[in-house]
Structure formats: structure tokens, C-alpha cells
Amino acid sequence: MIVLNEKDINLLGIHWETLIKNIEKTVQCIHSNDFSQPIKPYLRYKNLKNRIIAMPAFVGGEIQMAGIKWIASFPENITKDIPRAHSVVILNEVDTGIPIAMIHTPLISILRTASVSGLMLQQVLKIRKSKKMNVGLIGWGPIGYYHYKMCTAVFGDLIKNIYLYDIKGINESKLDGKDVNKVKIVDTWEEAYLHSDVFITCTVSDHRYINLKPKQGAVLLNVSLRDYQVNVMEQIETIVVDDWEEVCRENTDIENMHLEKGLEKKDTMSLVEVVCDQALTKIDHHKTIMFNPMGMGVFDISTAAYYVNLAKNKGIGVVLD
């Protein structure tokens, strides 16, 4: 078994285009039904805001890997100056079930999340002829920071301005790269929201606060899933989900729309339909689009498999006999 930690992942490098392509290959496996992914259970106890989530999955195609991500999300950790999320991924050989790798870092989950957002944004920009855009980002924790890194790396030439807001302020020392001059740190979420062609929520908000109609034609990447009030959701013209059965639960904005306004699976598109069936080409290109990703185990397993294969080739990590 090879064991990797966060230092190893950073040493191997974060190559966003490759990571996004790896997610796209995984989506194609879902499309061809060459995958397995049970609905993930949530373990809760004592403080019910906290949860530990088990995410088992198998991915076929070129990836050929099975495994599980076991991730703890404790929102109040940030008040104790420790990370909100802690994660372990274990990979199993497909034909024998033998455990072959363990990765101990939430960075795999973070990179997966940002890469899925990157794939969705790529699909939208294909039909919108890649014009200059303003990006708004709410939440400057690890998920928000790596979305910033992904957007500037992959879409930097298309970005006009990047509006950043966090209720606790923005740590400017983490801003780097050639796109830093495009960053505008704003005082309210409304300022970022109303200016943005692409708006990304990466918060741990305990209540829904977005109560304004978005900019017409905006792309809303609803990563944190619990920020939009139902009156705003009603005005979204195209709703995309990664997996309806996963996302329509656990007090998400999608479940809220389902319970209060009767939103059904047939009223949404899936990421598979967007990527493999070009579903976005069949709608008005000027419509507002919201992507709601609950997070899928297949994407964690394929991302972990990519890094394990890279580590083996480069001789990085600890090998246990």
C-alpha cells in the first residue's frame, strides 16, 4: 500500500486542466453505466451540525478503481482554528479488493470540488462563445480559495474582474499570480453577486441569505448548496445537478425547492446530460444557469487514483509492505 499526505499531493502538483479532464472521463463512465455509487450515508451524533460522510464508489473506463472517501465536516472547527474538513481516501484494486493506497488529506476533496465546477463552467462557455466575464466568489475558506486558483488558472484570459467577499474578511496574503490585479475585495455579498457573470458560493452559512435576483444570464455555481432563498431559486431558468437523488436531501436548496415548490428531477438537467448529451445547446444561451453539486464519490475516487498513479511513477509517498 502506498500512503500519501497533503505535502505529497502538493509536491505532485495541481494541474487543473488534467484534473478537469479526469472528471470528464468519470462523467463518461457514468453515462455508459460503467460505475457504481451507493447513496452516501451521513453519520451524525451529539452536535447535529457535524457529520461524517462515507462515499464508496467504483469507476470503470480508463480509471478502473474502487474505494471510499471518509470525510468529517465539522463547521464549528473554524472557531477553534482547525480545519472544518478532515478526510481519508482508501483505494482498492478492482479485481481483488486489496487495499492499494491511502490518501490522508482533505485536499483531494477540495481539488475534486473545484475541478467539477471547472468542468461545468467549461461546458457553459462552449455555448457562450467565451466572452470576457466577471467572477464573484463568496467564502474564502479552502474550497473558495481553490476555486479562485482553478478559475484564474483555467479561465484567466477570459476574466475581467474577480470580486471576493467573506464575512470574516479576505486574507490577501493568499492572493498571488498574474491575475491578482483583477481582484476586487468587496464589503458585501450583494456587490459581488450583482456584478458577476459567474458567481460561486463556497460558504458554511447556517441560513439562506441570498434574496436578490441574479444578473441575467449569470452562471451560479452553488457549491455550498444552502445559500439561496426559495424566491430566488424560483427565478433560475436552468437548474443543473450532479445527481438528483444525492442532492435532493440534507436541507439543500434543491430539497427546499422540491418541498416548497414541487421541483422534480424532470425539471433539472444532470451533469451527465450537460457533458455527454450537450443538453445546454438545447436551451436559450442567455438564460441563467445554476449548478448544484452535492459531491459524488466517483469523482473523489478518480481524483485519488490520478494522484496515486502519478505518485507511483514519480516515486513519491510511503510504501507499506
PDB file of C-alpha atoms in Angstrom:
ATOM      1  CA  MET A   1       0.000   0.000   0.000  1.00  0.00           C
ATOM      2  CA  ILE A   2       1.176   3.493  -0.833  1.00  0.00           C
ATOM      3  CA  VAL A   3       0.348   6.279   1.641  1.00  0.00           C
ATOM      4  CA  LEU A   4       0.158   9.926   0.570  1.00  0.00           C
ATOM      5  CA  ASN A   5      -0.453  13.096   2.560  1.00  0.00           C
ATOM      6  CA  GLU A   6      -1.081  16.743   1.666  1.00  0.00           C
ATOM      7  CA  LYS A   7       2.612  17.507   1.269  1.00  0.00           C
ATOM      8  CA  ASP A   8       2.870  14.689  -1.299  1.00  0.00           C
ATOM      9  CA  ILE A   9      -0.134  15.969  -3.276  1.00  0.00           C
ATOM     10  CA  ASN A  10       1.344  19.473  -3.426  1.00  0.00           C
ATOM     11  CA  LEU A  11       4.692  18.008  -4.471  1.00  0.00           C
ATOM     12  CA  LEU A  12       2.984  16.148  -7.318  1.00  0.00           C
ATOM     13  CA  GLY A  13       1.413  19.404  -8.436  1.00  0.00           C
ATOM     14  CA  ILE A  14      -2.057  20.753  -9.151  1.00  0.00           C
ATOM     15  CA  HIS A  15      -2.641  20.671 -12.900  1.00  0.00           C
ATOM     16  CA  TRP A  16      -6.173  21.931 -13.319  1.00  0.00           C
ATOM     17  CA  GLU A  17      -6.697  21.075 -16.970  1.00  0.00           C
ATOM     18  CA  THR A  18      -5.676  17.470 -16.296  1.00  0.00           C
ATOM     19  CA  LEU A  19      -7.841  17.230 -13.191  1.00  0.00           C
ATOM     20  CA  ILE A  20     -10.878  18.595 -15.065  1.00  0.00           C
ATOM     21  CA  LYS A  21     -10.275  16.173 -17.934  1.00  0.00           C
ATOM     22  CA  ASN A  22     -10.136  13.343 -15.415  1.00  0.00           C
ATOM     23  CA  ILE A  23     -13.546  14.412 -14.070  1.00  0.00           C
ATOM     24  CA  GLU A  24     -14.892  14.482 -17.631  1.00  0.00           C
ATOM     25  CA  LYS A  25     -13.696  10.888 -18.183  1.00  0.00           C
ATOM     26  CA  THR A  26     -15.520   9.919 -14.993  1.00  0.00           C
ATOM     27  CA  VAL A  27     -18.727  11.564 -16.227  1.00  0.00           C
ATOM     28  CA  GLN A  28     -18.418   9.489 -19.398  1.00  0.00           C
ATOM     29  CA  CYS A  29     -18.180   6.341 -17.236  1.00  0.00           C
ATOM     30  CA  ILE A  30     -21.444   7.339 -15.547  1.00  0.00           C
ATOM     31  CA  HIS A  31     -23.008   7.897 -18.967  1.00  0.00           C
ATOM     32  CA  SER A  32     -22.007   4.398 -20.106  1.00  0.00           C
ATOM     33  CA  ASN A  33     -23.087   2.906 -16.737  1.00  0.00           C
ATOM     34  CA  ASP A  34     -19.530   1.750 -16.068  1.00  0.00           C
ATOM     35  CA  PHE A  35     -19.606   2.807 -12.432  1.00  0.00           C
ATOM     36  CA  SER A  36     -21.151   2.035  -9.055  1.00  0.00           C
ATOM     37  CA  GLN A  37     -22.029   4.572  -6.391  1.00  0.00           C
ATOM     38  CA  PRO A  38     -24.412   3.914  -3.484  1.00  0.00           C
ATOM     39  CA  ILE A  39     -26.156   6.875  -1.886  1.00  0.00           C
ATOM     40  CA  LYS A  40     -23.752   8.181   0.736  1.00  0.00           C
ATOM     41  CA  PRO A  41     -24.788   7.914   4.402  1.00  0.00           C
ATOM     42  CA  TYR A  42     -24.316  10.738   6.894  1.00  0.00           C
ATOM     43  CA  LEU A  43     -23.165   9.845  10.411  1.00  0.00           C
ATOM     44  CA  ARG A  44     -24.373  12.401  12.964  1.00  0.00           C
ATOM     45  CA  TYR A  45     -24.102  12.430  16.745  1.00  0.00           C
ATOM     46  CA  LYS A  46     -24.153  14.976  19.594  1.00  0.00           C
ATOM     47  CA  ASN A  47     -23.926  18.297  17.681  1.00  0.00           C
ATOM     48  CA  LEU A  48     -26.070  17.567  14.627  1.00  0.00           C
ATOM     49  CA  LYS A  49     -24.418  20.311  12.590  1.00  0.00           C
ATOM     50  CA  ASN A  50     -21.469  17.943  12.304  1.00  0.00           C
ATOM     51  CA  ARG A  51     -21.367  14.944  10.028  1.00  0.00           C
ATOM     52  CA  ILE A  52     -19.027  12.223   8.867  1.00  0.00           C
ATOM     53  CA  ILE A  53     -19.820  11.026   5.365  1.00  0.00           C
ATOM     54  CA  ALA A  54     -18.958   7.698   3.730  1.00  0.00           C
ATOM     55  CA  MET A  55     -18.591   7.876  -0.058  1.00  0.00           C
ATOM     56  CA  PRO A  56     -17.867   4.470  -1.651  1.00  0.00           C
ATOM     57  CA  ALA A  57     -17.603   4.183  -5.433  1.00  0.00           C
ATOM     58  CA  PHE A  58     -16.237   2.256  -8.403  1.00  0.00           C
ATOM     59  CA  VAL A  59     -15.126   3.931 -11.639  1.00  0.00           C
ATOM     60  CA  GLY A  60     -14.515   1.930 -14.805  1.00  0.00           C
ATOM     61  CA  GLY A  61     -13.254   3.095 -18.195  1.00  0.00           C
ATOM     62  CA  GLU A  62      -9.599   4.125 -18.215  1.00  0.00           C
ATOM     63  CA  ILE A  63      -9.636   4.697 -14.458  1.00  0.00           C
ATOM     64  CA  GLN A  64     -10.518   1.217 -13.120  1.00  0.00           C
ATOM     65  CA  MET A  65     -10.524   1.927  -9.416  1.00  0.00           C
ATOM     66  CA  ALA A  66     -12.747   1.273  -6.413  1.00  0.00           C
ATOM     67  CA  GLY A  67     -12.577   2.788  -2.962  1.00  0.00           C
ATOM     68  CA  ILE A  68     -14.129   5.022  -0.358  1.00  0.00           C
ATOM     69  CA  LYS A  69     -13.755   8.562   0.921  1.00  0.00           C
ATOM     70  CA  TRP A  70     -14.464   9.039   4.626  1.00  0.00           C
ATOM     71  CA  ILE A  71     -14.799  12.748   5.298  1.00  0.00           C
ATOM     72  CA  ALA A  72     -15.656  14.576   8.507  1.00  0.00           C
ATOM     73  CA  SER A  73     -17.207  18.040   8.217  1.00  0.00           C
ATOM     74  CA  PHE A  74     -17.394  19.957  11.499  1.00  0.00           C
ATOM     75  CA  PRO A  75     -18.319  23.597  10.674  1.00  0.00           C
ATOM     76  CA  GLU A  76     -17.505  24.956  14.130  1.00  0.00           C
ATOM     77  CA  ASN A  77     -13.896  23.786  13.848  1.00  0.00           C
ATOM     78  CA  ILE A  78     -13.067  27.136  12.287  1.00  0.00           C
ATOM     79  CA  THR A  79     -13.778  28.796  15.659  1.00  0.00           C
ATOM     80  CA  LYS A  80     -11.098  26.529  17.146  1.00  0.00           C
ATOM     81  CA  ASP A  81      -8.589  27.454  14.443  1.00  0.00           C
ATOM     82  CA  ILE A  82      -8.573  23.951  12.968  1.00  0.00           C
ATOM     83  CA  PRO A  83      -9.806  22.877   9.520  1.00  0.00           C
ATOM     84  CA  ARG A  84     -13.512  22.230   9.049  1.00  0.00           C
ATOM     85  CA  ALA A  85     -12.932  19.063   6.993  1.00  0.00           C
ATOM     86  CA  HIS A  86     -10.751  16.010   7.595  1.00  0.00           C
ATOM     87  CA  SER A  87     -10.632  13.248   5.034  1.00  0.00           C
ATOM     88  CA  VAL A  88      -9.150   9.859   4.224  1.00  0.00           C
ATOM     89  CA  VAL A  89      -9.455   8.099   0.855  1.00  0.00           C
ATOM     90  CA  ILE A  90      -8.748   4.370   0.576  1.00  0.00           C
ATOM     91  CA  LEU A  91      -8.391   2.785  -2.868  1.00  0.00           C
ATOM     92  CA  ASN A  92      -8.953  -0.916  -3.616  1.00  0.00           C
ATOM     93  CA  GLU A  93      -7.716  -2.977  -6.521  1.00  0.00           C
ATOM     94  CA  VAL A  94     -10.730  -3.623  -8.740  1.00  0.00           C
ATOM     95  CA  ASP A  95     -10.218  -7.346  -9.386  1.00  0.00           C
ATOM     96  CA  THR A  96      -9.162  -8.448  -5.894  1.00  0.00           C
ATOM     97  CA  GLY A  97     -10.418  -5.778  -3.489  1.00  0.00           C
ATOM     98  CA  ILE A  98      -6.933  -5.494  -1.988  1.00  0.00           C
ATOM     99  CA  PRO A  99      -6.366  -2.028  -0.470  1.00  0.00           C
ATOM    100  CA  ILE A 100      -3.564  -0.454  -2.513  1.00  0.00           C
ATOM    101  CA  ALA A 101      -3.471   3.181  -1.413  1.00  0.00           C
ATOM    102  CA  MET A 102      -4.472   5.617   1.302  1.00  0.00           C
ATOM    103  CA  ILE A 103      -4.505   9.402   0.992  1.00  0.00           C
ATOM    104  CA  HIS A 104      -4.810  11.360   4.237  1.00  0.00           C
ATOM    105  CA  THR A 105      -5.761  14.933   3.394  1.00  0.00           C
ATOM    106  CA  PRO A 106      -8.950  16.857   2.583  1.00  0.00           C
ATOM    107  CA  LEU A 107      -7.091  18.365  -0.392  1.00  0.00           C
ATOM    108  CA  ILE A 108      -8.318  15.538  -2.647  1.00  0.00           C
ATOM    109  CA  SER A 109     -11.907  16.505  -1.841  1.00  0.00           C
ATOM    110  CA  ILE A 110     -11.159  20.194  -2.380  1.00  0.00           C
ATOM    111  CA  LEU A 111      -9.494  19.600  -5.746  1.00  0.00           C
ATOM    112  CA  ARG A 112     -12.341  17.348  -6.826  1.00  0.00           C
ATOM    113  CA  THR A 113     -14.896  20.005  -5.923  1.00  0.00           C
ATOM    114  CA  ALA A 114     -13.139  22.789  -7.821  1.00  0.00           C
ATOM    115  CA  SER A 115     -12.488  20.528 -10.816  1.00  0.00           C
ATOM    116  CA  VAL A 116     -16.170  19.590 -11.103  1.00  0.00           C
ATOM    117  CA  SER A 117     -17.003  23.318 -11.062  1.00  0.00           C
ATOM    118  CA  GLY A 118     -14.356  23.844 -13.735  1.00  0.00           C
ATOM    119  CA  LEU A 119     -15.895  21.182 -15.974  1.00  0.00           C
ATOM    120  CA  MET A 120     -19.357  22.715 -15.629  1.00  0.00           C
ATOM    121  CA  LEU A 121     -18.033  26.182 -16.417  1.00  0.00           C
ATOM    122  CA  GLN A 122     -16.190  24.854 -19.465  1.00  0.00           C
ATOM    123  CA  GLN A 123     -19.453  23.409 -20.767  1.00  0.00           C
ATOM    124  CA  VAL A 124     -21.263  26.722 -20.347  1.00  0.00           C
ATOM    125  CA  LEU A 125     -18.514  28.736 -22.022  1.00  0.00           C
ATOM    126  CA  LYS A 126     -18.592  26.408 -25.029  1.00  0.00           C
ATOM    127  CA  ILE A 127     -22.057  27.681 -25.890  1.00  0.00           C
ATOM    128  CA  ARG A 128     -21.441  31.289 -24.880  1.00  0.00           C
ATOM    129  CA  LYS A 129     -18.543  31.943 -27.223  1.00  0.00           C
ATOM    130  CA  SER A 130     -16.079  32.741 -24.426  1.00  0.00           C
ATOM    131  CA  LYS A 131     -16.612  36.462 -23.884  1.00  0.00           C
ATOM    132  CA  LYS A 132     -14.989  38.422 -21.035  1.00  0.00           C
ATOM    133  CA  MET A 133     -16.656  37.832 -17.672  1.00  0.00           C
ATOM    134  CA  ASN A 134     -16.732  38.995 -14.065  1.00  0.00           C
ATOM    135  CA  VAL A 135     -16.372  36.280 -11.422  1.00  0.00           C
ATOM    136  CA  GLY A 136     -17.777  36.613  -7.904  1.00  0.00           C
ATOM    137  CA  LEU A 137     -16.661  34.332  -5.088  1.00  0.00           C
ATOM    138  CA  ILE A 138     -18.252  34.199  -1.635  1.00  0.00           C
ATOM    139  CA  GLY A 139     -16.356  32.344   1.093  1.00  0.00           C
ATOM    140  CA  TRP A 140     -12.567  32.375   1.450  1.00  0.00           C
ATOM    141  CA  GLY A 141     -12.012  29.035   3.124  1.00  0.00           C
ATOM    142  CA  PRO A 142     -10.120  26.227   1.358  1.00  0.00           C
ATOM    143  CA  ILE A 143     -12.963  25.495  -1.090  1.00  0.00           C
ATOM    144  CA  GLY A 144     -13.247  29.170  -2.036  1.00  0.00           C
ATOM    145  CA  TYR A 145      -9.502  29.649  -2.297  1.00  0.00           C
ATOM    146  CA  TYR A 146      -9.033  26.679  -4.614  1.00  0.00           C
ATOM    147  CA  HIS A 147     -11.952  27.791  -6.768  1.00  0.00           C
ATOM    148  CA  TYR A 148     -10.085  31.078  -7.134  1.00  0.00           C
ATOM    149  CA  LYS A 149      -6.947  29.156  -8.103  1.00  0.00           C
ATOM    150  CA  MET A 150      -8.851  26.997 -10.599  1.00  0.00           C
ATOM    151  CA  CYS A 151     -10.672  29.921 -12.219  1.00  0.00           C
ATOM    152  CA  THR A 152      -7.526  32.002 -12.683  1.00  0.00           C
ATOM    153  CA  ALA A 153      -5.529  29.036 -13.995  1.00  0.00           C
ATOM    154  CA  VAL A 154      -8.118  27.764 -16.480  1.00  0.00           C
ATOM    155  CA  PHE A 155     -10.176  30.832 -17.365  1.00  0.00           C
ATOM    156  CA  GLY A 156      -7.783  33.676 -16.507  1.00  0.00           C
ATOM    157  CA  ASP A 157      -7.703  35.110 -20.027  1.00  0.00           C
ATOM    158  CA  LEU A 158     -11.493  35.427 -20.007  1.00  0.00           C
ATOM    159  CA  ILE A 159     -11.789  37.024 -16.572  1.00  0.00           C
ATOM    160  CA  LYS A 160     -12.256  40.784 -16.375  1.00  0.00           C
ATOM    161  CA  ASN A 161     -12.665  41.180 -12.608  1.00  0.00           C
ATOM    162  CA  ILE A 162     -12.789  38.834  -9.605  1.00  0.00           C
ATOM    163  CA  TYR A 163     -14.990  40.001  -6.731  1.00  0.00           C
ATOM    164  CA  LEU A 164     -14.163  38.401  -3.371  1.00  0.00           C
ATOM    165  CA  TYR A 165     -16.204  38.520  -0.191  1.00  0.00           C
ATOM    166  CA  ASP A 166     -16.054  36.683   3.114  1.00  0.00           C
ATOM    167  CA  ILE A 167     -17.975  37.654   6.225  1.00  0.00           C
ATOM    168  CA  LYS A 168     -14.691  37.372   8.164  1.00  0.00           C
ATOM    169  CA  GLY A 169     -12.658  39.256   5.581  1.00  0.00           C
ATOM    170  CA  ILE A 170     -10.176  38.143   2.919  1.00  0.00           C
ATOM    171  CA  ASN A 171      -6.643  37.054   3.760  1.00  0.00           C
ATOM    172  CA  GLU A 172      -4.853  38.926   0.989  1.00  0.00           C
ATOM    173  CA  SER A 173      -1.591  37.049   1.572  1.00  0.00           C
ATOM    174  CA  LYS A 174      -3.114  34.096  -0.283  1.00  0.00           C
ATOM    175  CA  LEU A 175      -3.646  36.166  -3.432  1.00  0.00           C
ATOM    176  CA  ASP A 176      -0.941  35.532  -5.989  1.00  0.00           C
ATOM    177  CA  GLY A 177      -0.293  35.068  -9.691  1.00  0.00           C
ATOM    178  CA  LYS A 178      -0.681  37.327 -12.683  1.00  0.00           C
ATOM    179  CA  ASP A 179      -4.431  37.770 -12.128  1.00  0.00           C
ATOM    180  CA  VAL A 180      -4.118  39.357  -8.689  1.00  0.00           C
ATOM    181  CA  ASN A 181      -4.583  42.814 -10.251  1.00  0.00           C
ATOM    182  CA  LYS A 182      -8.094  41.744 -11.297  1.00  0.00           C
ATOM    183  CA  VAL A 183      -9.171  41.087  -7.706  1.00  0.00           C
ATOM    184  CA  LYS A 184     -11.632  43.450  -6.052  1.00  0.00           C
ATOM    185  CA  ILE A 185     -12.316  42.775  -2.373  1.00  0.00           C
ATOM    186  CA  VAL A 186     -15.829  43.997  -1.621  1.00  0.00           C
ATOM    187  CA  ASP A 187     -17.702  44.805   1.576  1.00  0.00           C
ATOM    188  CA  THR A 188     -20.952  42.913   0.898  1.00  0.00           C
ATOM    189  CA  TRP A 189     -22.007  39.743  -0.855  1.00  0.00           C
ATOM    190  CA  GLU A 190     -24.522  41.821  -2.827  1.00  0.00           C
ATOM    191  CA  GLU A 191     -21.758  43.781  -4.537  1.00  0.00           C
ATOM    192  CA  ALA A 192     -20.076  40.608  -5.742  1.00  0.00           C
ATOM    193  CA  TYR A 193     -23.361  38.934  -6.642  1.00  0.00           C
ATOM    194  CA  LEU A 194     -24.882  41.711  -8.737  1.00  0.00           C
ATOM    195  CA  HIS A 195     -21.692  42.355 -10.716  1.00  0.00           C
ATOM    196  CA  SER A 196     -20.905  38.733 -11.546  1.00  0.00           C
ATOM    197  CA  ASP A 197     -21.400  36.730 -14.717  1.00  0.00           C
ATOM    198  CA  VAL A 198     -20.104  33.702 -12.799  1.00  0.00           C
ATOM    199  CA  PHE A 199     -20.983  33.598  -9.096  1.00  0.00           C
ATOM    200  CA  ILE A 200     -19.608  30.916  -6.787  1.00  0.00           C
ATOM    201  CA  THR A 201     -20.836  30.271  -3.234  1.00  0.00           C
ATOM    202  CA  CYS A 202     -18.335  28.442  -1.010  1.00  0.00           C
ATOM    203  CA  THR A 203     -19.685  29.235   2.449  1.00  0.00           C
ATOM    204  CA  VAL A 204     -20.647  27.360   5.600  1.00  0.00           C
ATOM    205  CA  SER A 205     -23.682  29.579   6.132  1.00  0.00           C
ATOM    206  CA  ASP A 206     -26.289  28.261   8.546  1.00  0.00           C
ATOM    207  CA  HIS A 207     -29.090  30.218   6.864  1.00  0.00           C
ATOM    208  CA  ARG A 208     -30.202  31.201   3.367  1.00  0.00           C
ATOM    209  CA  TYR A 209     -29.320  34.841   2.787  1.00  0.00           C
ATOM    210  CA  ILE A 210     -29.318  35.385  -0.999  1.00  0.00           C
ATOM    211  CA  ASN A 211     -32.611  37.155  -1.620  1.00  0.00           C
ATOM    212  CA  LEU A 212     -31.945  39.085  -4.833  1.00  0.00           C
ATOM    213  CA  LYS A 213     -32.453  38.072  -8.442  1.00  0.00           C
ATOM    214  CA  PRO A 214     -29.073  37.355 -10.067  1.00  0.00           C
ATOM    215  CA  LYS A 215     -27.662  39.175 -13.053  1.00  0.00           C
ATOM    216  CA  GLN A 216     -29.498  37.992 -16.172  1.00  0.00           C
ATOM    217  CA  GLY A 217     -27.654  35.119 -17.801  1.00  0.00           C
ATOM    218  CA  ALA A 218     -25.371  34.539 -14.823  1.00  0.00           C
ATOM    219  CA  VAL A 219     -23.828  31.149 -14.118  1.00  0.00           C
ATOM    220  CA  LEU A 220     -24.359  30.307 -10.450  1.00  0.00           C
ATOM    221  CA  LEU A 221     -22.090  27.593  -9.059  1.00  0.00           C
ATOM    222  CA  ASN A 222     -23.986  26.728  -5.881  1.00  0.00           C
ATOM    223  CA  VAL A 223     -21.131  24.793  -4.278  1.00  0.00           C
ATOM    224  CA  SER A 224     -22.231  25.258  -0.666  1.00  0.00           C
ATOM    225  CA  LEU A 225     -25.845  24.375  -1.567  1.00  0.00           C
ATOM    226  CA  ARG A 226     -27.596  26.261   1.257  1.00  0.00           C
ATOM    227  CA  ASP A 227     -27.308  29.978   0.434  1.00  0.00           C
ATOM    228  CA  TYR A 228     -30.309  30.786  -1.826  1.00  0.00           C
ATOM    229  CA  GLN A 229     -33.794  31.660  -0.639  1.00  0.00           C
ATOM    230  CA  VAL A 230     -36.622  29.899  -2.438  1.00  0.00           C
ATOM    231  CA  ASN A 231     -37.952  33.087  -4.063  1.00  0.00           C
ATOM    232  CA  VAL A 232     -34.599  33.439  -5.845  1.00  0.00           C
ATOM    233  CA  MET A 233     -34.440  29.753  -6.793  1.00  0.00           C
ATOM    234  CA  GLU A 234     -37.825  30.147  -8.466  1.00  0.00           C
ATOM    235  CA  GLN A 235     -36.310  32.677 -10.861  1.00  0.00           C
ATOM    236  CA  ILE A 236     -33.461  30.413 -12.020  1.00  0.00           C
ATOM    237  CA  GLU A 237     -34.237  29.351 -15.566  1.00  0.00           C
ATOM    238  CA  THR A 238     -31.964  26.303 -15.861  1.00  0.00           C
ATOM    239  CA  ILE A 239     -31.062  24.104 -12.882  1.00  0.00           C
ATOM    240  CA  VAL A 240     -28.297  21.519 -13.236  1.00  0.00           C
ATOM    241  CA  VAL A 241     -27.416  18.892 -10.597  1.00  0.00           C
ATOM    242  CA  ASP A 242     -24.636  16.343 -10.367  1.00  0.00           C
ATOM    243  CA  ASP A 243     -27.052  13.668  -9.102  1.00  0.00           C
ATOM    244  CA  TRP A 244     -30.712  14.282  -8.243  1.00  0.00           C
ATOM    245  CA  GLU A 245     -31.003  11.513  -5.648  1.00  0.00           C
ATOM    246  CA  GLU A 246     -27.933  12.790  -3.803  1.00  0.00           C
ATOM    247  CA  VAL A 247     -28.691  16.489  -3.893  1.00  0.00           C
ATOM    248  CA  CYS A 248     -32.419  16.449  -3.133  1.00  0.00           C
ATOM    249  CA  ARG A 249     -31.867  15.847   0.608  1.00  0.00           C
ATOM    250  CA  GLU A 250     -29.947  17.143   3.629  1.00  0.00           C
ATOM    251  CA  ASN A 251     -31.590  20.588   3.605  1.00  0.00           C
ATOM    252  CA  THR A 252     -30.066  21.677   0.300  1.00  0.00           C
ATOM    253  CA  ASP A 253     -31.546  24.466  -1.794  1.00  0.00           C
ATOM    254  CA  ILE A 254     -32.719  21.765  -4.213  1.00  0.00           C
ATOM    255  CA  GLU A 255     -34.559  19.874  -1.484  1.00  0.00           C
ATOM    256  CA  ASN A 256     -36.034  23.166  -0.279  1.00  0.00           C
ATOM    257  CA  MET A 257     -37.359  23.866  -3.790  1.00  0.00           C
ATOM    258  CA  HIS A 258     -38.677  20.303  -4.010  1.00  0.00           C
ATOM    259  CA  LEU A 259     -40.573  20.560  -0.711  1.00  0.00           C
ATOM    260  CA  GLU A 260     -41.842  24.120  -1.065  1.00  0.00           C
ATOM    261  CA  LYS A 261     -42.346  24.486  -4.812  1.00  0.00           C
ATOM    262  CA  GLY A 262     -42.577  20.945  -6.157  1.00  0.00           C
ATOM    263  CA  LEU A 263     -39.290  20.917  -8.085  1.00  0.00           C
ATOM    264  CA  GLU A 264     -38.769  17.426  -9.563  1.00  0.00           C
ATOM    265  CA  LYS A 265     -35.920  15.603 -11.256  1.00  0.00           C
ATOM    266  CA  LYS A 266     -37.547  16.136 -14.655  1.00  0.00           C
ATOM    267  CA  ASP A 267     -37.296  19.896 -14.095  1.00  0.00           C
ATOM    268  CA  THR A 268     -33.490  19.725 -13.906  1.00  0.00           C
ATOM    269  CA  MET A 269     -30.548  18.637 -16.045  1.00  0.00           C
ATOM    270  CA  SER A 270     -27.802  16.328 -14.850  1.00  0.00           C
ATOM    271  CA  LEU A 271     -24.089  16.959 -15.300  1.00  0.00           C
ATOM    272  CA  VAL A 272     -24.004  13.795 -17.421  1.00  0.00           C
ATOM    273  CA  GLU A 273     -26.626  15.269 -19.773  1.00  0.00           C
ATOM    274  CA  VAL A 274     -24.680  18.524 -19.978  1.00  0.00           C
ATOM    275  CA  VAL A 275     -21.337  16.851 -20.763  1.00  0.00           C
ATOM    276  CA  CYS A 276     -22.375  13.805 -22.809  1.00  0.00           C
ATOM    277  CA  ASP A 277     -25.653  14.895 -24.411  1.00  0.00           C
ATOM    278  CA  GLN A 278     -24.831  18.604 -24.905  1.00  0.00           C
ATOM    279  CA  ALA A 279     -28.057  19.498 -23.075  1.00  0.00           C
ATOM    280  CA  LEU A 280     -27.093  23.172 -22.760  1.00  0.00           C
ATOM    281  CA  THR A 281     -27.158  23.583 -26.544  1.00  0.00           C
ATOM    282  CA  LYS A 282     -30.913  22.940 -26.435  1.00  0.00           C
ATOM    283  CA  ILE A 283     -31.733  25.954 -24.247  1.00  0.00           C
ATOM    284  CA  ASP A 284     -31.601  29.722 -24.719  1.00  0.00           C
ATOM    285  CA  HIS A 285     -27.935  30.630 -24.230  1.00  0.00           C
ATOM    286  CA  HIS A 286     -28.892  33.802 -22.383  1.00  0.00           C
ATOM    287  CA  LYS A 287     -30.745  32.030 -19.576  1.00  0.00           C
ATOM    288  CA  THR A 288     -29.493  31.989 -16.009  1.00  0.00           C
ATOM    289  CA  ILE A 289     -27.920  28.642 -15.106  1.00  0.00           C
ATOM    290  CA  MET A 290     -27.407  27.238 -11.618  1.00  0.00           C
ATOM    291  CA  PHE A 291     -25.234  24.186 -10.937  1.00  0.00           C
ATOM    292  CA  ASN A 292     -25.872  22.313  -7.675  1.00  0.00           C
ATOM    293  CA  PRO A 293     -23.144  19.714  -6.946  1.00  0.00           C
ATOM    294  CA  MET A 294     -23.766  17.554  -3.871  1.00  0.00           C
ATOM    295  CA  GLY A 295     -20.430  15.822  -4.427  1.00  0.00           C
ATOM    296  CA  MET A 296     -20.049  12.347  -5.908  1.00  0.00           C
ATOM    297  CA  GLY A 297     -17.819   9.542  -4.685  1.00  0.00           C
ATOM    298  CA  VAL A 298     -16.841   8.578  -8.242  1.00  0.00           C
ATOM    299  CA  PHE A 299     -15.122  11.949  -8.634  1.00  0.00           C
ATOM    300  CA  ASP A 300     -13.163  11.501  -5.404  1.00  0.00           C
ATOM    301  CA  ILE A 301     -12.038   8.018  -6.402  1.00  0.00           C
ATOM    302  CA  SER A 302     -10.950   9.089  -9.887  1.00  0.00           C
ATOM    303  CA  THR A 303      -9.078  12.117  -8.497  1.00  0.00           C
ATOM    304  CA  ALA A 304      -7.369   9.969  -5.866  1.00  0.00           C
ATOM    305  CA  ALA A 305      -6.480   7.343  -8.494  1.00  0.00           C
ATOM    306  CA  TYR A 306      -4.886  10.035 -10.664  1.00  0.00           C
ATOM    307  CA  TYR A 307      -2.616  11.127  -7.815  1.00  0.00           C
ATOM    308  CA  VAL A 308      -1.745   7.587  -6.746  1.00  0.00           C
ATOM    309  CA  ASN A 309      -0.709   6.644 -10.295  1.00  0.00           C
ATOM    310  CA  LEU A 310       1.319   9.853 -10.563  1.00  0.00           C
ATOM    311  CA  ALA A 311       2.974   9.178  -7.184  1.00  0.00           C
ATOM    312  CA  LYS A 312       3.971   5.663  -8.228  1.00  0.00           C
ATOM    313  CA  ASN A 313       5.532   6.975 -11.443  1.00  0.00           C
ATOM    314  CA  LYS A 314       7.475   9.661  -9.581  1.00  0.00           C
ATOM    315  CA  GLY A 315       8.428   7.557  -6.546  1.00  0.00           C
ATOM    316  CA  ILE A 316       6.613   9.831  -4.099  1.00  0.00           C
ATOM    317  CA  GLY A 317       4.855   8.629  -0.928  1.00  0.00           C
ATOM    318  CA  VAL A 318       5.449   5.979   1.720  1.00  0.00           C
ATOM    319  CA  VAL A 319       5.124   2.354   0.636  1.00  0.00           C
ATOM    320  CA  LEU A 320       3.954  -0.043   3.356  1.00  0.00           C
ATOM    321  CA  ASP A 321       4.953  -3.696   2.968  1.00  0.00           C
TER     322      ASP A 321
END
